[in-house]
Amino acid sequence: MAGFRQSCLADAQANKLLIMARNVADVLWEMLVSAGVKRCYGIVGDALNPVIDALRRNGNVDFVHVRNEEYGVFAAVADAYFTGVPVAVCGTAGPGVTHLFNGLMDARKERAPVIAIAGDVETMLMDTSALEEMNPYQFFQAASLYTATLVNPAQAQAVIGTAIRTSIIEKGPTVLSIPGDVAAAEAVGEPVDISIPSTPVLRPSDSDLSRLTNMINDAGTVAIFGGDGCRDAREEVLELAARLKAPVGYALRGKQWLEHDNPYAVGLTGLLGYGGAYGAINHADLLLMLGTDFPFSEFLPGAQVRKVQIDQNPKHIGRRTSLDLGLVGDVKATLQALLENVQEKTDDRFLRKYVAETQSFDELKGHYVENGPGIKPIRPEYLAATLCKLASDDAMFFADTGTAVMWLARHIKGSKNRRLFGSFSWASMANAAPNAFGAQLAYPGRQTIAICGDGGFTMLGLGDLLTQVERKTPVIHILLNNESLDFVSIEQQEAGFIPYGVGFKNPNFATVAEAMGAKGIRIEDPDAVSDGLTEALAHKSGPVVVDVVVDPYALAMPSHVPFHTMKGYTLSVAKQVLSGKMDSLIKTVEHNIRLV
Ligand SMILES: Cc1ncc(C[n+]2csc(CCOP(=O)(O)OP(=O)(O)O)c2C)c(N)n1
Ligand SMILES: [Mg+2]
């Protein structure tokens, strides 16, 4: 009996040792989980096999097997951006790793905490130009905030910890390159818990704040222009606008935080612009640019308007336009401090003028919406406005780079709980479907809508529709089927080129979707738009593809071409529209564009 007990004890001891023996990959997942990681999107293979085996044994991370690593990264970007919690992605040595790059650039631009695990060749093969070998430092230099290669198990805690902390605190992608032999090697030391500080409060010095207070108090009229940096500062921006009787314009990335339920909102400026924002910004005595790195300097005023910029990133200060004052600080903390001293203004004529201009612009914007039911092929403006009306109040909308962004900017209205997202700063095609997939995994059951280009959807979305079918994610894909890279086609025409390399033939995507196991709906007639969208929005048991045959000649007003490609014409059109001359332009452009 005693002997039996002894042998049981010895077995237990051995088991304990077995349980306790960790490899480096175990340490990796334990640390990632302690930092909040719940999902890892990617594709397995060679160097990653021990990493994925440790993930399986860990049991706390959902491995989201996608068909293309790039799809996984775009999903992770939306997931991480909205939850604020880090998300892992993985790809294996060489070609699997290179598929991560485009999405990681997007994570960098959108400031999403994405941690990439890049499989690497065994250490004995390093720097021998081995099969699938690639230098991660060189390759990821542009995208990653921190890149490390694990060559020794003793590095793990320090290096993994740095990758996690950098990604969360600096908000962006980091890369851990892990050779298969190091991932499988026995760990040195225990995993360490990651302690993440909450975001520190950053505000300008008292003397700078008092300079700003004086500038504001001295100004007759003030306009506000906000970007993504206003994400947590909506309340303060509105309070400041109320105090100063200041119209509030925004960049595309500020729209979802500042537009809804805001009596001071005056729309968007830039090539996608609408409303009184352009006029307000260019005619105020003082412009306050808050948390924005808006890249189109041509739409910002010259020396006739005094300009102040507040941003927590010092690199953003003064790089788009000359400033009278540039301050480094969070918008929220800075405005809270400012509101203690800034005086109330009583004259609200400036505000009322641009709010009224915004309202009348809304009517002009409605041209193709109201006439939509009678126009075939379907006008995308009508499609987007109908979608906006039918979608739920907490829907999350994602738009592909292409004309989808224009319709999102113009015709999808935000609300307190609605979210609008895209590859707004990196401007990659094909982001919307994966973005929506990632959001659906982060917020199961919430209405997630991807407005996709047909170019974008066939570039990346189609293959991974299979992933969505398997996962039964109820993402609503609205396809702008225009058999064209329409955005580029318009770009070419407006720059005086003959459209070339932009046309292609599509199948019936509803049939394709059905064949893949998704729900498919085809809409060809304008009077089927409302019913088709209603049916799609009600579908909860898996992905749905709504194939909408839309007018490829639809033009955004004002135009939307990057400034440097357009020799002044588009800028002039944009500025005319933003100055209230839209109806005559609709006619002019409509006629001219069809002549090309
Ligand atoms: C990966 C990538 N390739 C090329 C481009 C250049 N580009 C921007 S929009 C666009 C056309 C998009 O076409 P589609 O998805 O069909 O949308 P549409 O404009 O027709 O609605 C292209 C080629 C890009 N931004 N990203
Ligand atoms: Mg297209």
PDB file of N, CA and C in Angstrom, residues 51-130:
ATOM      1  N   VAL A  51       3.636  27.411 -32.174  1.00  0.00           N
ATOM      2  CA  VAL A  51       2.907  28.579 -31.641  1.00  0.00           C
ATOM      3  C   VAL A  51       1.413  28.264 -31.575  1.00  0.00           C
ATOM      4  N   ILE A  52       0.919  27.645 -32.644  1.00  0.00           N
ATOM      5  CA  ILE A  52      -0.510  27.338 -32.698  1.00  0.00           C
ATOM      6  C   ILE A  52      -0.841  26.180 -31.751  1.00  0.00           C
ATOM      7  N   ASP A  53       0.097  25.273 -31.582  1.00  0.00           N
ATOM      8  CA  ASP A  53      -0.137  24.179 -30.638  1.00  0.00           C
ATOM      9  C   ASP A  53      -0.250  24.733 -29.210  1.00  0.00           C
ATOM     10  N   ALA A  54       0.578  25.713 -28.908  1.00  0.00           N
ATOM     11  CA  ALA A  54       0.498  26.331 -27.569  1.00  0.00           C
ATOM     12  C   ALA A  54      -0.805  27.105 -27.413  1.00  0.00           C
ATOM     13  N   LEU A  55      -1.252  27.746 -28.480  1.00  0.00           N
ATOM     14  CA  LEU A  55      -2.556  28.458 -28.441  1.00  0.00           C
ATOM     15  C   LEU A  55      -3.663  27.462 -28.123  1.00  0.00           C
ATOM     16  N   ARG A  56      -3.618  26.315 -28.797  1.00  0.00           N
ATOM     17  CA  ARG A  56      -4.635  25.276 -28.583  1.00  0.00           C
ATOM     18  C   ARG A  56      -4.622  24.819 -27.123  1.00  0.00           C
ATOM     19  N   ARG A  57      -3.419  24.598 -26.599  1.00  0.00           N
ATOM     20  CA  ARG A  57      -3.340  24.124 -25.216  1.00  0.00           C
ATOM     21  C   ARG A  57      -3.751  25.216 -24.233  1.00  0.00           C
ATOM     22  N   ASN A  58      -3.459  26.445 -24.573  1.00  0.00           N
ATOM     23  CA  ASN A  58      -3.820  27.554 -23.682  1.00  0.00           C
ATOM     24  C   ASN A  58      -5.338  27.656 -23.505  1.00  0.00           C
ATOM     25  N   GLY A  59      -6.061  27.563 -24.611  1.00  0.00           N
ATOM     26  CA  GLY A  59      -7.516  27.485 -24.542  1.00  0.00           C
ATOM     27  C   GLY A  59      -8.247  28.805 -24.341  1.00  0.00           C
ATOM     28  N   ASN A  60      -7.520  29.897 -24.182  1.00  0.00           N
ATOM     29  CA  ASN A  60      -8.206  31.177 -23.934  1.00  0.00           C
ATOM     30  C   ASN A  60      -8.274  32.092 -25.148  1.00  0.00           C
ATOM     31  N   VAL A  61      -7.711  31.624 -26.258  1.00  0.00           N
ATOM     32  CA  VAL A  61      -7.678  32.483 -27.443  1.00  0.00           C
ATOM     33  C   VAL A  61      -8.411  31.789 -28.581  1.00  0.00           C
ATOM     34  N   ASP A  62      -9.323  32.519 -29.203  1.00  0.00           N
ATOM     35  CA  ASP A  62     -10.058  31.990 -30.351  1.00  0.00           C
ATOM     36  C   ASP A  62      -9.156  32.140 -31.582  1.00  0.00           C
ATOM     37  N   PHE A  63      -8.760  31.023 -32.176  1.00  0.00           N
ATOM     38  CA  PHE A  63      -7.965  31.111 -33.403  1.00  0.00           C
ATOM     39  C   PHE A  63      -8.922  31.237 -34.586  1.00  0.00           C
ATOM     40  N   VAL A  64      -8.858  32.370 -35.247  1.00  0.00           N
ATOM     41  CA  VAL A  64      -9.771  32.625 -36.362  1.00  0.00           C
ATOM     42  C   VAL A  64      -9.027  32.305 -37.652  1.00  0.00           C
ATOM     43  N   HIS A  65      -9.271  31.109 -38.129  1.00  0.00           N
ATOM     44  CA  HIS A  65      -8.591  30.683 -39.357  1.00  0.00           C
ATOM     45  C   HIS A  65      -9.237  31.367 -40.562  1.00  0.00           C
ATOM     46  N   VAL A  66      -8.488  32.243 -41.189  1.00  0.00           N
ATOM     47  CA  VAL A  66      -8.984  32.936 -42.381  1.00  0.00           C
ATOM     48  C   VAL A  66      -8.345  32.316 -43.621  1.00  0.00           C
ATOM     49  N   ARG A  67      -8.850  32.683 -44.793  1.00  0.00           N
ATOM     50  CA  ARG A  67      -8.294  32.116 -46.034  1.00  0.00           C
ATOM     51  C   ARG A  67      -7.153  32.954 -46.594  1.00  0.00           C
ATOM     52  N   ASN A  68      -7.064  34.183 -46.129  1.00  0.00           N
ATOM     53  CA  ASN A  68      -5.955  35.045 -46.531  1.00  0.00           C
ATOM     54  C   ASN A  68      -5.559  35.859 -45.294  1.00  0.00           C
ATOM     55  N   GLU A  69      -4.266  35.859 -44.957  1.00  0.00           N
ATOM     56  CA  GLU A  69      -3.810  36.560 -43.756  1.00  0.00           C
ATOM     57  C   GLU A  69      -4.220  38.031 -43.778  1.00  0.00           C
ATOM     58  N   GLU A  70      -4.244  38.627 -44.979  1.00  0.00           N
ATOM     59  CA  GLU A  70      -4.575  40.058 -45.070  1.00  0.00           C
ATOM     60  C   GLU A  70      -5.998  40.322 -44.579  1.00  0.00           C
ATOM     61  N   TYR A  71      -6.897  39.408 -44.899  1.00  0.00           N
ATOM     62  CA  TYR A  71      -8.276  39.525 -44.429  1.00  0.00           C
ATOM     63  C   TYR A  71      -8.282  39.521 -42.901  1.00  0.00           C
ATOM     64  N   GLY A  72      -7.471  38.636 -42.329  1.00  0.00           N
ATOM     65  CA  GLY A  72      -7.388  38.543 -40.872  1.00  0.00           C
ATOM     66  C   GLY A  72      -6.898  39.832 -40.237  1.00  0.00           C
ATOM     67  N   VAL A  73      -5.933  40.480 -40.880  1.00  0.00           N
ATOM     68  CA  VAL A  73      -5.403  41.704 -40.274  1.00  0.00           C
ATOM     69  C   VAL A  73      -6.427  42.839 -40.349  1.00  0.00           C
ATOM     70  N   PHE A  74      -7.112  42.961 -41.496  1.00  0.00           N
ATOM     71  CA  PHE A  74      -8.145  44.015 -41.575  1.00  0.00           C
ATOM     72  C   PHE A  74      -9.269  43.754 -40.563  1.00  0.00           C
ATOM     73  N   ALA A  75      -9.562  42.476 -40.315  1.00  0.00           N
ATOM     74  CA  ALA A  75     -10.557  42.154 -39.278  1.00  0.00           C
ATOM     75  C   ALA A  75     -10.026  42.591 -37.916  1.00  0.00           C
ATOM     76  N   ALA A  76      -8.760  42.290 -37.668  1.00  0.00           N
ATOM     77  CA  ALA A  76      -8.154  42.635 -36.378  1.00  0.00           C
ATOM     78  C   ALA A  76      -8.116  44.148 -36.166  1.00  0.00           C
ATOM     79  N   VAL A  77      -7.914  44.896 -37.246  1.00  0.00           N
ATOM     80  CA  VAL A  77      -7.829  46.360 -37.111  1.00  0.00           C
ATOM     81  C   VAL A  77      -9.144  46.912 -36.560  1.00  0.00           C
ATOM     82  N   ALA A  78     -10.271  46.501 -37.152  1.00  0.00           N
ATOM     83  CA  ALA A  78     -11.564  47.008 -36.674  1.00  0.00           C
ATOM     84  C   ALA A  78     -11.843  46.504 -35.261  1.00  0.00           C
ATOM     85  N   ASP A  79     -11.550  45.231 -35.026  1.00  0.00           N
ATOM     86  CA  ASP A  79     -11.727  44.615 -33.718  1.00  0.00           C
ATOM     87  C   ASP A  79     -10.961  45.426 -32.655  1.00  0.00           C
ATOM     88  N   ALA A  80      -9.684  45.650 -32.910  1.00  0.00           N
ATOM     89  CA  ALA A  80      -8.835  46.326 -31.925  1.00  0.00           C
ATOM     90  C   ALA A  80      -9.178  47.812 -31.796  1.00  0.00           C
ATOM     91  N   TYR A  81      -9.506  48.442 -32.926  1.00  0.00           N
ATOM     92  CA  TYR A  81      -9.819  49.882 -32.888  1.00  0.00           C
ATOM     93  C   TYR A  81     -11.035  50.145 -32.008  1.00  0.00           C
ATOM     94  N   PHE A  82     -12.070  49.320 -32.172  1.00  0.00           N
ATOM     95  CA  PHE A  82     -13.296  49.602 -31.435  1.00  0.00           C
ATOM     96  C   PHE A  82     -13.257  49.092 -29.999  1.00  0.00           C
ATOM     97  N   THR A  83     -12.612  47.948 -29.761  1.00  0.00           N
ATOM     98  CA  THR A  83     -12.595  47.432 -28.389  1.00  0.00           C
ATOM     99  C   THR A  83     -11.490  48.088 -27.566  1.00  0.00           C
ATOM    100  N   GLY A  84     -10.440  48.572 -28.235  1.00  0.00           N
ATOM    101  CA  GLY A  84      -9.294  49.125 -27.509  1.00  0.00           C
ATOM    102  C   GLY A  84      -8.439  48.021 -26.880  1.00  0.00           C
ATOM    103  N   VAL A  85      -8.820  46.768 -27.101  1.00  0.00           N
ATOM    104  CA  VAL A  85      -8.099  45.622 -26.536  1.00  0.00           C
ATOM    105  C   VAL A  85      -7.202  45.059 -27.633  1.00  0.00           C
ATOM    106  N   PRO A  86      -5.958  44.657 -27.302  1.00  0.00           N
ATOM    107  CA  PRO A  86      -5.082  44.174 -28.371  1.00  0.00           C
ATOM    108  C   PRO A  86      -5.605  42.884 -29.010  1.00  0.00           C
ATOM    109  N   VAL A  87      -5.329  42.744 -30.281  1.00  0.00           N
ATOM    110  CA  VAL A  87      -5.758  41.579 -31.052  1.00  0.00           C
ATOM    111  C   VAL A  87      -4.520  41.017 -31.739  1.00  0.00           C
ATOM    112  N   ALA A  88      -4.391  39.685 -31.744  1.00  0.00           N
ATOM    113  CA  ALA A  88      -3.227  39.067 -32.380  1.00  0.00           C
ATOM    114  C   ALA A  88      -3.560  38.648 -33.813  1.00  0.00           C
ATOM    115  N   VAL A  89      -2.544  38.671 -34.657  1.00  0.00           N
ATOM    116  CA  VAL A  89      -2.660  38.106 -36.004  1.00  0.00           C
ATOM    117  C   VAL A  89      -1.414  37.255 -36.226  1.00  0.00           C
ATOM    118  N   CYS A  90      -1.487  36.299 -37.144  1.00  0.00           N
ATOM    119  CA  CYS A  90      -0.281  35.514 -37.404  1.00  0.00           C
ATOM    120  C   CYS A  90      -0.197  35.090 -38.873  1.00  0.00           C
ATOM    121  N   GLY A  91       1.026  34.934 -39.282  1.00  0.00           N
ATOM    122  CA  GLY A  91       1.306  34.432 -40.633  1.00  0.00           C
ATOM    123  C   GLY A  91       2.637  33.721 -40.557  1.00  0.00           C
ATOM    124  N   THR A  92       2.821  32.724 -41.403  1.00  0.00           N
ATOM    125  CA  THR A  92       4.053  31.962 -41.245  1.00  0.00           C
ATOM    126  C   THR A  92       5.138  32.387 -42.232  1.00  0.00           C
ATOM    127  N   ALA A  93       6.327  31.906 -41.948  1.00  0.00           N
ATOM    128  CA  ALA A  93       7.559  32.388 -42.574  1.00  0.00           C
ATOM    129  C   ALA A  93       7.417  32.793 -44.039  1.00  0.00           C
ATOM    130  N   GLY A  94       7.968  33.939 -44.374  1.00  0.00           N
ATOM    131  CA  GLY A  94       8.015  34.411 -45.756  1.00  0.00           C
ATOM    132  C   GLY A  94       6.673  34.850 -46.290  1.00  0.00           C
ATOM    133  N   PRO A  95       6.107  34.105 -47.245  1.00  0.00           N
ATOM    134  CA  PRO A  95       4.887  34.573 -47.914  1.00  0.00           C
ATOM    135  C   PRO A  95       3.689  34.777 -46.984  1.00  0.00           C
ATOM    136  N   GLY A  96       3.569  33.960 -45.964  1.00  0.00           N
ATOM    137  CA  GLY A  96       2.473  34.157 -45.009  1.00  0.00           C
ATOM    138  C   GLY A  96       2.658  35.466 -44.252  1.00  0.00           C
ATOM    139  N   VAL A  97       3.888  35.766 -43.949  1.00  0.00           N
ATOM    140  CA  VAL A  97       4.200  36.991 -43.214  1.00  0.00           C
ATOM    141  C   VAL A  97       3.973  38.218 -44.096  1.00  0.00           C
ATOM    142  N   THR A  98       4.373  38.118 -45.363  1.00  0.00           N
ATOM    143  CA  THR A  98       4.231  39.311 -46.213  1.00  0.00           C
ATOM    144  C   THR A  98       2.760  39.675 -46.419  1.00  0.00           C
ATOM    145  N   HIS A  99       1.867  38.675 -46.334  1.00  0.00           N
ATOM    146  CA  HIS A  99       0.434  38.976 -46.440  1.00  0.00           C
ATOM    147  C   HIS A  99      -0.077  39.845 -45.284  1.00  0.00           C
ATOM    148  N   LEU A 100       0.707  39.958 -44.228  1.00  0.00           N
ATOM    149  CA  LEU A 100       0.244  40.757 -43.085  1.00  0.00           C
ATOM    150  C   LEU A 100       0.451  42.251 -43.301  1.00  0.00           C
ATOM    151  N   PHE A 101       1.314  42.594 -44.243  1.00  0.00           N
ATOM    152  CA  PHE A 101       1.843  43.961 -44.276  1.00  0.00           C
ATOM    153  C   PHE A 101       0.785  45.045 -44.492  1.00  0.00           C
ATOM    154  N   ASN A 102      -0.067  44.852 -45.495  1.00  0.00           N
ATOM    155  CA  ASN A 102      -1.017  45.916 -45.850  1.00  0.00           C
ATOM    156  C   ASN A 102      -1.934  46.243 -44.668  1.00  0.00           C
ATOM    157  N   GLY A 103      -2.411  45.215 -44.013  1.00  0.00           N
ATOM    158  CA  GLY A 103      -3.288  45.428 -42.857  1.00  0.00           C
ATOM    159  C   GLY A 103      -2.554  46.078 -41.689  1.00  0.00           C
ATOM    160  N   LEU A 104      -1.279  45.725 -41.532  1.00  0.00           N
ATOM    161  CA  LEU A 104      -0.529  46.343 -40.434  1.00  0.00           C
ATOM    162  C   LEU A 104      -0.289  47.824 -40.708  1.00  0.00           C
ATOM    163  N   MET A 105      -0.105  48.184 -41.975  1.00  0.00           N
ATOM    164  CA  MET A 105      -0.004  49.616 -42.307  1.00  0.00           C
ATOM    165  C   MET A 105      -1.304  50.321 -41.913  1.00  0.00           C
ATOM    166  N   ASP A 106      -2.409  49.644 -42.174  1.00  0.00           N
ATOM    167  CA  ASP A 106      -3.713  50.217 -41.828  1.00  0.00           C
ATOM    168  C   ASP A 106      -3.829  50.372 -40.301  1.00  0.00           C
ATOM    169  N   ALA A 107      -3.373  49.346 -39.575  1.00  0.00           N
ATOM    170  CA  ALA A 107      -3.403  49.417 -38.101  1.00  0.00           C
ATOM    171  C   ALA A 107      -2.578  50.599 -37.617  1.00  0.00           C
ATOM    172  N   ARG A 108      -1.468  50.835 -38.278  1.00  0.00           N
ATOM    173  CA  ARG A 108      -0.612  51.955 -37.890  1.00  0.00           C
ATOM    174  C   ARG A 108      -1.339  53.280 -38.094  1.00  0.00           C
ATOM    175  N   LYS A 109      -1.979  53.400 -39.266  1.00  0.00           N
ATOM    176  CA  LYS A 109      -2.656  54.668 -39.584  1.00  0.00           C
ATOM    177  C   LYS A 109      -3.911  54.867 -38.744  1.00  0.00           C
ATOM    178  N   GLU A 110      -4.641  53.775 -38.495  1.00  0.00           N
ATOM    179  CA  GLU A 110      -5.883  53.918 -37.717  1.00  0.00           C
ATOM    180  C   GLU A 110      -5.630  53.817 -36.219  1.00  0.00           C
ATOM    181  N   ARG A 111      -4.389  53.582 -35.835  1.00  0.00           N
ATOM    182  CA  ARG A 111      -3.984  53.500 -34.425  1.00  0.00           C
ATOM    183  C   ARG A 111      -4.704  52.362 -33.695  1.00  0.00           C
ATOM    184  N   ALA A 112      -4.600  51.176 -34.272  1.00  0.00           N
ATOM    185  CA  ALA A 112      -5.243  50.003 -33.686  1.00  0.00           C
ATOM    186  C   ALA A 112      -4.177  49.073 -33.095  1.00  0.00           C
ATOM    187  N   PRO A 113      -4.352  48.639 -31.836  1.00  0.00           N
ATOM    188  CA  PRO A 113      -3.352  47.765 -31.200  1.00  0.00           C
ATOM    189  C   PRO A 113      -3.401  46.326 -31.712  1.00  0.00           C
ATOM    190  N   VAL A 114      -2.640  46.065 -32.746  1.00  0.00           N
ATOM    191  CA  VAL A 114      -2.592  44.730 -33.360  1.00  0.00           C
ATOM    192  C   VAL A 114      -1.181  44.170 -33.163  1.00  0.00           C
ATOM    193  N   ILE A 115      -1.099  42.963 -32.634  1.00  0.00           N
ATOM    194  CA  ILE A 115       0.208  42.337 -32.395  1.00  0.00           C
ATOM    195  C   ILE A 115       0.370  41.178 -33.381  1.00  0.00           C
ATOM    196  N   ALA A 116       1.378  41.293 -34.235  1.00  0.00           N
ATOM    197  CA  ALA A 116       1.563  40.281 -35.274  1.00  0.00           C
ATOM    198  C   ALA A 116       2.611  39.270 -34.837  1.00  0.00           C
ATOM    199  N   ILE A 117       2.271  38.000 -34.988  1.00  0.00           N
ATOM    200  CA  ILE A 117       3.229  36.934 -34.724  1.00  0.00           C
ATOM    201  C   ILE A 117       3.659  36.397 -36.085  1.00  0.00           C
ATOM    202  N   ALA A 118       4.913  36.638 -36.393  1.00  0.00           N
ATOM    203  CA  ALA A 118       5.424  36.265 -37.709  1.00  0.00           C
ATOM    204  C   ALA A 118       6.302  35.033 -37.552  1.00  0.00           C
ATOM    205  N   GLY A 119       5.879  33.929 -38.140  1.00  0.00           N
ATOM    206  CA  GLY A 119       6.726  32.735 -38.106  1.00  0.00           C
ATOM    207  C   GLY A 119       8.028  33.013 -38.842  1.00  0.00           C
ATOM    208  N   ASP A 120       9.118  32.420 -38.358  1.00  0.00           N
ATOM    209  CA  ASP A 120      10.405  32.655 -39.020  1.00  0.00           C
ATOM    210  C   ASP A 120      11.153  31.326 -39.175  1.00  0.00           C
ATOM    211  N   VAL A 121      12.128  31.314 -40.083  1.00  0.00           N
ATOM    212  CA  VAL A 121      12.900  30.079 -40.292  1.00  0.00           C
ATOM    213  C   VAL A 121      13.704  29.742 -39.029  1.00  0.00           C
ATOM    214  N   GLU A 122      14.134  28.504 -38.915  1.00  0.00           N
ATOM    215  CA  GLU A 122      14.891  28.086 -37.734  1.00  0.00           C
ATOM    216  C   GLU A 122      16.162  28.922 -37.589  1.00  0.00           C
ATOM    217  N   THR A 123      16.598  29.117 -36.356  1.00  0.00           N
ATOM    218  CA  THR A 123      17.752  30.009 -36.132  1.00  0.00           C
ATOM    219  C   THR A 123      19.010  29.526 -36.860  1.00  0.00           C
ATOM    220  N   MET A 124      19.157  28.192 -37.007  1.00  0.00           N
ATOM    221  CA  MET A 124      20.370  27.702 -37.690  1.00  0.00           C
ATOM    222  C   MET A 124      20.390  28.082 -39.178  1.00  0.00           C
ATOM    223  N   LEU A 125      19.225  28.518 -39.701  1.00  0.00           N
ATOM    224  CA  LEU A 125      19.176  28.896 -41.120  1.00  0.00           C
ATOM    225  C   LEU A 125      19.203  30.407 -41.337  1.00  0.00           C
ATOM    226  N   MET A 126      19.184  31.135 -40.259  1.00  0.00           N
ATOM    227  CA  MET A 126      19.073  32.587 -40.399  1.00  0.00           C
ATOM    228  C   MET A 126      20.209  33.188 -41.214  1.00  0.00           C
ATOM    229  N   ASP A 127      19.859  34.152 -42.049  1.00  0.00           N
ATOM    230  CA  ASP A 127      20.820  34.876 -42.884  1.00  0.00           C
ATOM    231  C   ASP A 127      21.553  33.977 -43.881  1.00  0.00           C
ATOM    232  N   THR A 128      20.867  32.900 -44.311  1.00  0.00           N
ATOM    233  CA  THR A 128      21.464  32.043 -45.346  1.00  0.00           C
ATOM    234  C   THR A 128      20.615  32.049 -46.607  1.00  0.00           C
ATOM    235  N   SER A 129      19.667  32.972 -46.673  1.00  0.00           N
ATOM    236  CA  SER A 129      18.724  33.012 -47.795  1.00  0.00           C
ATOM    237  C   SER A 129      17.995  31.673 -47.934  1.00  0.00           C
ATOM    238  N   ALA A 130      17.593  31.149 -46.802  1.00  0.00           N
ATOM    239  CA  ALA A 130      16.882  29.862 -46.781  1.00  0.00           C
ATOM    240  C   ALA A 130      15.496  30.018 -47.389  1.00  0.00           C
TER     241      ALA A 130
END
